[in-house]
mmCIF file of C-alpha atoms in Angstrom:
data_model
loop_
_atom_site.group_PDB
_atom_site.id
_atom_site.type_symbol
_atom_site.label_atom_id
_atom_site.label_comp_id
_atom_site.label_asym_id
_atom_site.label_seq_id
_atom_site.Cartn_x
_atom_site.Cartn_y
_atom_site.Cartn_z
ATOM 1 C CA MET A 1 78.868 -22.100 95.587
ATOM 2 C CA ASP A 2 75.729 -20.692 97.256
ATOM 3 C CA PHE A 3 72.362 -22.314 97.868
ATOM 4 C CA ILE A 4 69.109 -20.681 98.968
ATOM 5 C CA TYR A 5 66.593 -22.812 100.886
ATOM 6 C CA ILE A 6 63.045 -21.450 101.044
ATOM 7 C CA GLN A 7 60.396 -22.838 103.364
ATOM 8 C CA ALA A 8 57.071 -22.004 101.739
ATOM 9 C CA PRO A 9 54.822 -20.064 104.133
ATOM 10 C CA THR A 10 51.879 -21.798 105.771
ATOM 11 C CA TYR A 11 49.625 -18.861 106.508
ATOM 12 C CA LYS A 12 46.246 -18.553 104.853
ATOM 13 C CA LYS A 13 44.883 -15.443 103.189
ATOM 14 C CA TYR A 14 41.680 -14.168 104.740
ATOM 15 C CA THR A 15 38.992 -13.533 102.132
ATOM 16 C CA GLY A 16 35.988 -12.979 104.354
ATOM 17 C CA ASP A 17 34.586 -16.428 103.537
ATOM 18 C CA ASP A 18 37.242 -18.432 105.398
ATOM 19 C CA ASP A 19 37.487 -19.073 109.114
ATOM 20 C CA TYR A 20 40.783 -17.534 110.173
ATOM 21 C CA GLU A 21 41.710 -19.342 113.386
ATOM 22 C CA LEU A 22 43.949 -17.521 115.868
ATOM 23 C CA ARG A 23 45.510 -19.697 118.553
ATOM 24 C CA PRO A 24 46.809 -17.539 121.427
ATOM 25 C CA ASP A 25 47.639 -20.684 123.379
ATOM 26 C CA HIS A 26 50.303 -21.569 120.817
ATOM 27 C CA TYR A 27 51.654 -18.312 119.431
ATOM 28 C CA ARG A 28 53.239 -15.238 120.911
ATOM 29 C CA PRO A 29 50.688 -12.578 121.941
ATOM 30 C CA GLU A 30 52.359 -9.796 119.953
ATOM 31 C CA LEU A 31 51.969 -11.812 116.733
ATOM 32 C CA ILE A 32 48.297 -12.428 117.470
ATOM 33 C CA ASP A 33 47.730 -8.729 118.178
ATOM 34 C CA ASP A 34 49.509 -7.779 114.971
ATOM 35 C CA THR A 35 47.338 -10.176 112.969
ATOM 36 C CA LYS A 36 44.129 -8.838 114.488
ATOM 37 C CA LYS A 37 45.231 -5.299 113.654
ATOM 38 C CA LYS A 38 45.939 -6.218 110.036
ATOM 39 C CA LEU A 39 42.594 -7.968 109.750
ATOM 40 C CA ALA A 40 40.896 -4.772 110.843
ATOM 41 C CA GLU A 41 42.896 -2.615 108.449
ATOM 42 C CA ASN A 42 42.684 -4.909 105.425
ATOM 43 C CA PRO A 43 40.321 -7.876 105.750
ATOM 44 C CA THR A 44 41.228 -9.246 102.303
ATOM 45 C CA ASP A 45 44.886 -10.024 102.852
ATOM 46 C CA VAL A 46 46.567 -11.035 106.090
ATOM 47 C CA ASP A 47 50.359 -10.901 106.019
ATOM 48 C CA HIS A 48 50.890 -13.255 108.943
ATOM 49 C CA LEU A 49 53.252 -16.166 109.397
ATOM 50 C CA ASN A 50 52.267 -18.913 111.784
ATOM 51 C CA GLY A 51 55.783 -19.698 112.860
ATOM 52 C CA TYR A 52 56.760 -23.268 111.949
ATOM 53 C CA LEU A 53 60.508 -23.668 112.370
ATOM 54 C CA PRO A 54 62.035 -25.076 109.125
ATOM 55 C CA GLN A 55 63.738 -28.051 110.755
ATOM 56 C CA GLY A 56 64.335 -29.855 107.478
ATOM 57 C CA GLY A 57 66.147 -26.792 106.204
ATOM 58 C CA LEU A 58 68.381 -26.758 109.276
ATOM 59 C CA TYR A 59 69.567 -30.317 108.649
ATOM 60 C CA ILE A 60 70.160 -29.626 104.961
ATOM 61 C CA ALA A 61 72.041 -26.421 105.764
ATOM 62 C CA GLU A 62 74.159 -28.213 108.376
ATOM 63 C CA GLU A 63 75.323 -30.747 105.800
ATOM 64 C CA LEU A 64 76.007 -28.132 103.115
ATOM 65 C CA LEU A 65 77.997 -25.998 105.564
ATOM 66 C CA ARG A 66 80.097 -29.038 106.497
ATOM 67 C CA ARG A 67 80.961 -29.332 102.804
ATOM 68 C CA GLY A 68 82.065 -25.705 102.561
ATOM 69 C CA MET A 69 79.017 -24.216 100.861
ATOM 70 C CA SER A 70 77.219 -20.988 101.724
ATOM 71 C CA VAL A 71 73.555 -21.380 102.643
ATOM 72 C CA ALA A 72 70.650 -19.029 103.271
ATOM 73 C CA ILE A 73 67.413 -20.201 104.912
ATOM 74 C CA LEU A 74 64.427 -18.017 104.094
ATOM 75 C CA GLN A 75 60.961 -18.207 105.580
ATOM 76 C CA ASP A 76 58.374 -15.456 105.789
ATOM 77 C CA THR A 77 55.121 -14.444 104.194
ATOM 78 C CA THR A 78 55.158 -14.551 100.404
ATOM 79 C CA LYS A 79 55.293 -10.778 99.920
ATOM 80 C CA LYS A 80 58.191 -10.405 102.340
ATOM 81 C CA LEU A 81 60.079 -13.287 100.757
ATOM 82 C CA TYR A 82 60.384 -11.573 97.364
ATOM 83 C CA PRO A 83 62.877 -8.903 98.543
ATOM 84 C CA LYS A 84 64.685 -11.452 100.723
ATOM 85 C CA ILE A 85 65.249 -13.635 97.683
ATOM 86 C CA ASP A 86 66.655 -10.617 95.834
ATOM 87 C CA GLU A 87 68.982 -9.828 98.739
ATOM 88 C CA ASN A 88 70.430 -13.341 98.787
ATOM 89 C CA VAL A 89 70.770 -14.125 95.075
ATOM 90 C CA SER A 90 74.301 -13.604 93.779
ATOM 91 C CA SER A 91 76.478 -14.655 90.880
ATOM 92 C CA ASN A 92 77.499 -17.666 92.996
ATOM 93 C CA THR A 93 73.953 -18.943 93.525
ATOM 94 C CA ILE A 94 73.887 -22.445 92.055
ATOM 95 C CA ALA A 95 70.209 -23.179 92.750
ATOM 96 C CA ILE A 96 67.184 -22.227 94.843
ATOM 97 C CA GLY A 97 65.259 -24.875 96.756
ATOM 98 C CA ILE A 98 61.609 -24.714 97.788
ATOM 99 C CA SER A 99 60.218 -27.039 100.454
ATOM 100 C CA THR A 100 56.453 -27.367 100.761
ATOM 101 C CA LEU A 101 53.573 -29.364 102.142
ATOM 102 C CA SER A 102 50.301 -29.758 100.267
ATOM 103 C CA GLY A 103 47.338 -27.392 100.652
ATOM 104 C CA ASP A 104 47.684 -23.619 101.084
ATOM 105 C CA MET A 105 51.440 -23.953 101.476
ATOM 106 C CA LEU A 106 51.684 -25.333 97.933
ATOM 107 C CA LEU A 107 49.923 -22.298 96.478
ATOM 108 C CA HIS A 108 52.451 -19.977 98.092
ATOM 109 C CA ALA A 109 55.291 -22.208 96.870
ATOM 110 C CA LEU A 110 54.029 -21.835 93.305
ATOM 111 C CA ASP A 111 53.861 -18.042 93.701
ATOM 112 C CA LEU A 112 57.475 -18.024 94.879
ATOM 113 C CA ALA A 113 58.641 -20.306 92.072
ATOM 114 C CA LYS A 114 56.941 -18.086 89.501
ATOM 115 C CA TYR A 115 58.698 -15.031 90.920
ATOM 116 C CA ILE A 116 62.076 -16.801 90.809
ATOM 117 C CA ARG A 117 61.525 -18.084 87.269
ATOM 118 C CA ASN A 118 60.543 -14.665 85.932
ATOM 119 C CA LYS A 119 63.338 -12.727 87.631
ATOM 120 C CA TYR A 120 66.131 -15.319 87.638
ATOM 121 C CA PRO A 121 65.436 -17.628 84.678
ATOM 122 C CA ASP A 122 68.955 -19.077 84.679
ATOM 123 C CA ILE A 123 68.845 -20.293 88.296
ATOM 124 C CA PRO A 124 67.489 -23.851 88.644
ATOM 125 C CA ILE A 125 64.579 -24.426 91.026
ATOM 126 C CA ILE A 126 64.699 -27.572 93.160
ATOM 127 C CA TRP A 127 61.551 -28.741 94.927
ATOM 128 C CA GLY A 128 61.469 -30.884 98.065
ATOM 129 C CA GLY A 129 59.356 -31.587 101.121
ATOM 130 C CA SER A 130 56.435 -33.876 101.875
ATOM 131 C CA HIS A 131 54.299 -32.802 98.916
ATOM 132 C CA THR A 132 57.104 -33.379 96.444
ATOM 133 C CA THR A 133 57.895 -36.760 97.956
ATOM 134 C CA ALA A 134 54.260 -37.882 97.895
ATOM 135 C CA VAL A 135 53.550 -36.885 94.269
ATOM 136 C CA ARG A 136 56.927 -36.915 92.586
ATOM 137 C CA ASP A 137 55.828 -37.244 88.965
ATOM 138 C CA VAL A 138 53.101 -34.607 89.268
ATOM 139 C CA THR A 139 55.546 -32.182 90.865
ATOM 140 C CA LEU A 140 58.367 -32.795 88.399
ATOM 141 C CA LYS A 141 56.249 -32.277 85.295
ATOM 142 C CA HIS A 142 55.320 -28.719 86.348
ATOM 143 C CA GLU A 143 56.992 -25.971 84.337
ATOM 144 C CA LEU A 144 58.189 -24.224 87.512
ATOM 145 C CA VAL A 145 60.140 -27.293 88.643
ATOM 146 C CA ASP A 146 63.599 -28.130 87.289
ATOM 147 C CA TYR A 147 64.596 -30.840 89.758
ATOM 148 C CA ILE A 148 63.106 -32.605 92.758
ATOM 149 C CA VAL A 149 64.705 -34.120 95.842
ATOM 150 C CA TRP A 150 62.461 -36.696 97.460
ATOM 151 C CA GLY A 151 62.759 -38.466 100.792
ATOM 152 C CA GLU A 152 65.509 -37.412 103.184
ATOM 153 C CA GLY A 153 67.463 -34.786 101.331
ATOM 154 C CA GLU A 154 70.573 -33.786 103.244
ATOM 155 C CA LEU A 155 72.839 -36.377 101.578
ATOM 156 C CA VAL A 156 71.112 -36.123 98.197
ATOM 157 C CA LEU A 157 71.108 -32.362 97.690
ATOM 158 C CA PRO A 158 74.916 -31.895 97.836
ATOM 159 C CA GLN A 159 75.315 -34.483 95.073
ATOM 160 C CA LEU A 160 72.676 -32.777 92.938
ATOM 161 C CA LEU A 161 74.212 -29.332 93.437
ATOM 162 C CA ASP A 162 77.636 -30.686 92.516
ATOM 163 C CA ALA A 163 76.217 -32.227 89.337
ATOM 164 C CA ILE A 164 74.462 -28.982 88.402
ATOM 165 C CA SER A 165 77.639 -26.939 88.885
ATOM 166 C CA THR A 166 79.975 -29.351 87.081
ATOM 167 C CA GLY A 167 77.674 -30.773 84.423
ATOM 168 C CA LYS A 168 78.071 -34.333 85.687
ATOM 169 C CA GLY A 169 75.452 -36.955 84.914
ATOM 170 C CA LEU A 170 72.398 -37.231 87.140
ATOM 171 C CA GLU A 171 71.297 -40.801 86.526
ATOM 172 C CA LYS A 172 73.384 -42.308 89.344
ATOM 173 C CA ILE A 173 72.172 -39.900 92.034
ATOM 174 C CA LYS A 174 69.513 -41.574 94.155
ATOM 175 C CA GLY A 175 66.514 -39.665 95.501
ATOM 176 C CA ILE A 176 66.130 -37.067 92.751
ATOM 177 C CA GLY A 177 64.007 -36.289 89.721
ATOM 178 C CA TYR A 178 65.103 -34.415 86.598
ATOM 179 C CA LYS A 179 64.107 -33.659 83.025
ATOM 180 C CA LYS A 180 66.029 -34.615 79.899
ATOM 181 C CA ASN A 181 64.979 -34.245 76.282
ATOM 182 C CA GLY A 182 61.394 -33.634 77.313
ATOM 183 C CA LYS A 183 61.208 -36.766 79.472
ATOM 184 C CA LEU A 184 60.923 -37.162 83.243
ATOM 185 C CA PHE A 185 63.388 -39.302 85.195
ATOM 186 C CA ILE A 186 62.950 -40.199 88.871
ATOM 187 C CA THR A 187 65.688 -42.247 90.522
ATOM 188 C CA GLU A 188 65.329 -44.802 93.307
ATOM 189 C CA ARG A 189 65.187 -43.956 97.011
ATOM 190 C CA SER A 190 68.430 -42.743 98.542
ATOM 191 C CA GLU A 191 70.135 -44.296 101.549
ATOM 192 C CA TYR A 192 69.251 -42.987 104.980
ATOM 193 C CA ASN A 193 71.553 -40.536 106.677
ATOM 194 C CA SER A 194 73.321 -41.928 109.751
ATOM 195 C CA LEU A 195 72.126 -40.228 112.931
ATOM 196 C CA ASP A 196 75.073 -41.442 115.032
ATOM 197 C CA ARG A 197 76.756 -38.071 115.406
ATOM 198 C CA ILE A 198 76.144 -34.587 116.755
ATOM 199 C CA PHE A 199 74.367 -32.377 114.231
ATOM 200 C CA ASP A 200 75.418 -28.806 114.990
ATOM 201 C CA LEU A 201 72.247 -27.210 113.661
ATOM 202 C CA PRO A 202 72.824 -23.668 112.296
ATOM 203 C CA TYR A 203 70.010 -21.869 114.098
ATOM 204 C CA HIS A 204 71.840 -18.613 113.428
ATOM 205 C CA LEU A 205 70.693 -18.834 109.798
ATOM 206 C CA ILE A 206 67.071 -18.390 110.894
ATOM 207 C CA GLU A 207 66.030 -14.763 110.915
ATOM 208 C CA ASP A 208 64.613 -13.763 114.326
ATOM 209 C CA MET A 209 64.322 -17.152 116.013
ATOM 210 C CA HIS A 210 62.185 -15.581 118.729
ATOM 211 C CA ASN A 211 59.293 -15.399 116.261
ATOM 212 C CA TYR A 212 59.175 -19.196 116.309
ATOM 213 C CA THR A 213 58.799 -19.595 120.056
ATOM 214 C CA ARG A 214 55.393 -20.656 121.310
ATOM 215 C CA LYS A 215 53.508 -20.305 124.547
ATOM 216 C CA MET A 216 52.117 -23.689 125.496
ATOM 217 C CA ILE A 217 49.126 -24.550 127.677
ATOM 218 C CA ILE A 218 51.144 -26.842 129.943
ATOM 219 C CA GLY A 219 53.559 -24.080 130.955
ATOM 220 C CA GLY A 220 56.420 -22.076 129.528
ATOM 221 C CA ASP A 221 56.415 -18.974 127.344
ATOM 222 C CA ARG A 222 59.266 -19.712 124.947
ATOM 223 C CA TRP A 223 59.017 -23.241 123.525
ATOM 224 C CA LEU A 224 60.816 -24.363 120.386
ATOM 225 C CA PRO A 225 60.415 -27.642 118.468
ATOM 226 C CA MET A 226 63.007 -30.355 117.932
ATOM 227 C CA ILE A 227 63.237 -33.708 116.152
ATOM 228 C CA SER A 228 64.825 -36.592 118.077
ATOM 229 C CA SER A 229 64.006 -39.482 115.714
ATOM 230 C CA ARG A 230 62.921 -40.277 112.163
ATOM 231 C CA GLY A 231 60.485 -42.781 110.731
ATOM 232 C CA CYS A 232 57.779 -44.921 112.325
ATOM 233 C CA PRO A 233 57.238 -48.677 112.781
ATOM 234 C CA PHE A 234 53.527 -48.457 111.996
ATOM 235 C CA ARG A 235 51.625 -48.098 108.729
ATOM 236 C CA CYS A 236 48.508 -45.989 109.243
ATOM 237 C CA THR A 237 46.736 -45.720 105.890
ATOM 238 C CA PHE A 238 46.414 -41.930 106.066
ATOM 239 C CA CYS A 239 50.099 -41.286 106.833
ATOM 240 C CA HIS A 240 53.003 -40.525 104.482
ATOM 241 C CA ASN A 241 54.992 -43.282 106.222
ATOM 242 C CA THR A 242 53.045 -45.766 104.118
ATOM 243 C CA SER A 243 55.055 -44.578 101.104
ATOM 244 C CA ASP A 244 58.262 -46.052 99.772
ATOM 245 C CA VAL A 245 60.267 -43.406 101.628
ATOM 246 C CA TYR A 246 60.204 -45.639 104.720
ATOM 247 C CA PRO A 247 59.557 -49.125 103.306
ATOM 248 C CA MET A 248 61.104 -51.061 106.193
ATOM 249 C CA ARG A 249 59.050 -49.609 109.064
ATOM 250 C CA GLN A 250 62.297 -48.406 110.526
ATOM 251 C CA LEU A 251 62.535 -45.982 113.446
ATOM 252 C CA ARG A 252 65.927 -44.266 113.757
ATOM 253 C CA PHE A 253 67.088 -42.265 116.753
ATOM 254 C CA HIS A 254 69.312 -39.252 117.168
ATOM 255 C CA THR A 255 71.844 -39.715 119.948
ATOM 256 C CA THR A 256 71.123 -38.323 123.393
ATOM 257 C CA GLU A 257 74.340 -36.291 123.083
ATOM 258 C CA ASN A 258 73.015 -34.664 119.923
ATOM 259 C CA ILE A 259 69.700 -33.791 121.564
ATOM 260 C CA ILE A 260 71.334 -32.219 124.626
ATOM 261 C CA HIS A 261 73.871 -30.347 122.466
ATOM 262 C CA ASN A 262 71.167 -28.602 120.458
ATOM 263 C CA ILE A 263 68.895 -27.978 123.449
ATOM 264 C CA ASN A 264 71.793 -26.200 125.153
ATOM 265 C CA LYS A 265 72.294 -24.102 122.009
ATOM 266 C CA LEU A 266 68.645 -23.042 122.115
ATOM 267 C CA VAL A 267 68.786 -22.253 125.838
ATOM 268 C CA ASP A 268 72.047 -20.307 125.557
ATOM 269 C CA ASN A 269 71.207 -18.306 122.449
ATOM 270 C CA TYR A 270 67.425 -17.903 122.561
ATOM 271 C CA ASP A 271 66.511 -18.310 126.238
ATOM 272 C CA VAL A 272 63.961 -21.041 125.561
ATOM 273 C CA ASP A 273 62.164 -22.572 128.533
ATOM 274 C CA GLY A 274 60.577 -25.563 126.807
ATOM 275 C CA ILE A 275 61.228 -28.091 124.036
ATOM 276 C CA GLY A 276 58.502 -29.800 122.028
ATOM 277 C CA PHE A 277 59.563 -33.026 120.321
ATOM 278 C CA GLU A 278 57.886 -33.275 116.920
ATOM 279 C CA ASP A 279 58.766 -36.888 116.168
ATOM 280 C CA GLU A 280 56.409 -39.401 114.659
ATOM 281 C CA LEU A 281 56.603 -41.422 117.876
ATOM 282 C CA THR A 282 58.730 -39.858 120.621
ATOM 283 C CA ALA A 283 57.818 -42.321 123.391
ATOM 284 C CA TYR A 284 58.174 -45.556 121.414
ATOM 285 C CA ASN A 285 61.350 -46.659 123.212
ATOM 286 C CA ASP A 286 60.890 -46.424 126.999
ATOM 287 C CA LYS A 287 64.564 -46.967 127.805
ATOM 288 C CA ARG A 288 65.663 -44.209 125.451
ATOM 289 C CA LEU A 289 63.031 -41.808 126.775
ATOM 290 C CA VAL A 290 64.228 -42.348 130.356
ATOM 291 C CA GLU A 291 67.817 -41.783 129.200
ATOM 292 C CA ILE A 292 66.849 -38.462 127.606
ATOM 293 C CA CYS A 293 64.943 -37.381 130.721
ATOM 294 C CA HIS A 294 67.987 -38.075 132.906
ATOM 295 C CA ALA A 295 70.225 -36.209 130.468
ATOM 296 C CA LEU A 296 67.928 -33.177 130.572
ATOM 297 C CA LYS A 297 69.193 -32.556 134.107
ATOM 298 C CA GLU A 298 72.423 -31.385 132.483
ATOM 299 C CA VAL A 299 70.671 -28.701 130.456
ATOM 300 C CA LYS A 300 71.435 -25.149 131.477
ATOM 301 C CA GLY A 301 68.699 -22.798 132.632
ATOM 302 C CA ASP A 302 65.142 -23.486 133.748
ATOM 303 C CA LEU A 303 63.749 -25.808 131.098
#
């Protein structure tokens, strides 16, 4: 049973009326130069990816691999994703997932879903990500959406894929949305995944990891992002944490062993010299932060 996870691209097409912001402090110089060249050659369509590592896809893939499934993680510009989808679809493909934020990313996600629907009408399309979670009913009612996974998806998606492949009922699976007899059904929030283990993230599934490294102002030429915790104890009105995904204001932490394990993987395999934690609130727990800093002394290389 195969599953294809697609991270919708986040680049923005340049039309001549938009401000196309290039950030050489954050992205690799060769990517910036390539973008400038393409702008000069064709100012109406920039085929440039801004390089956000699909961390959610890595956690989902890690869980599916543990259960014996085959997984492909695809992320690129929309035009380049079309042939990559074709290369990965097989007779064993049970479903294709699309993860997206709102805004420009959503428009590209819709383009990709339309391509999949037209070329592979028998393969279900599962939507996930922050946009899907925030507006579940609006997302599910769209004709290019067969199922949704909302909230944290790595324990939910395997159950949904099993139900799709076996024809089992969906009503008892928490954290999903589906259609039946013309009606929409959205189930209650799923349980949180336990973070008390080492997650052996499959970075090898990411095509050309070096394209995701960033040069940061504070030093280092090859930074990669990482998540060390989930959730937030606060409730800012503008933030998605105000939703029912995290109703208990709960902050959960990955173990220090897990963090060091995956940092060492990045240092060994991709020669990174910096890690950027992309948590909601990395420094909330002083004791834990000090513990991580001490553990970083064990990391190989010059980090």
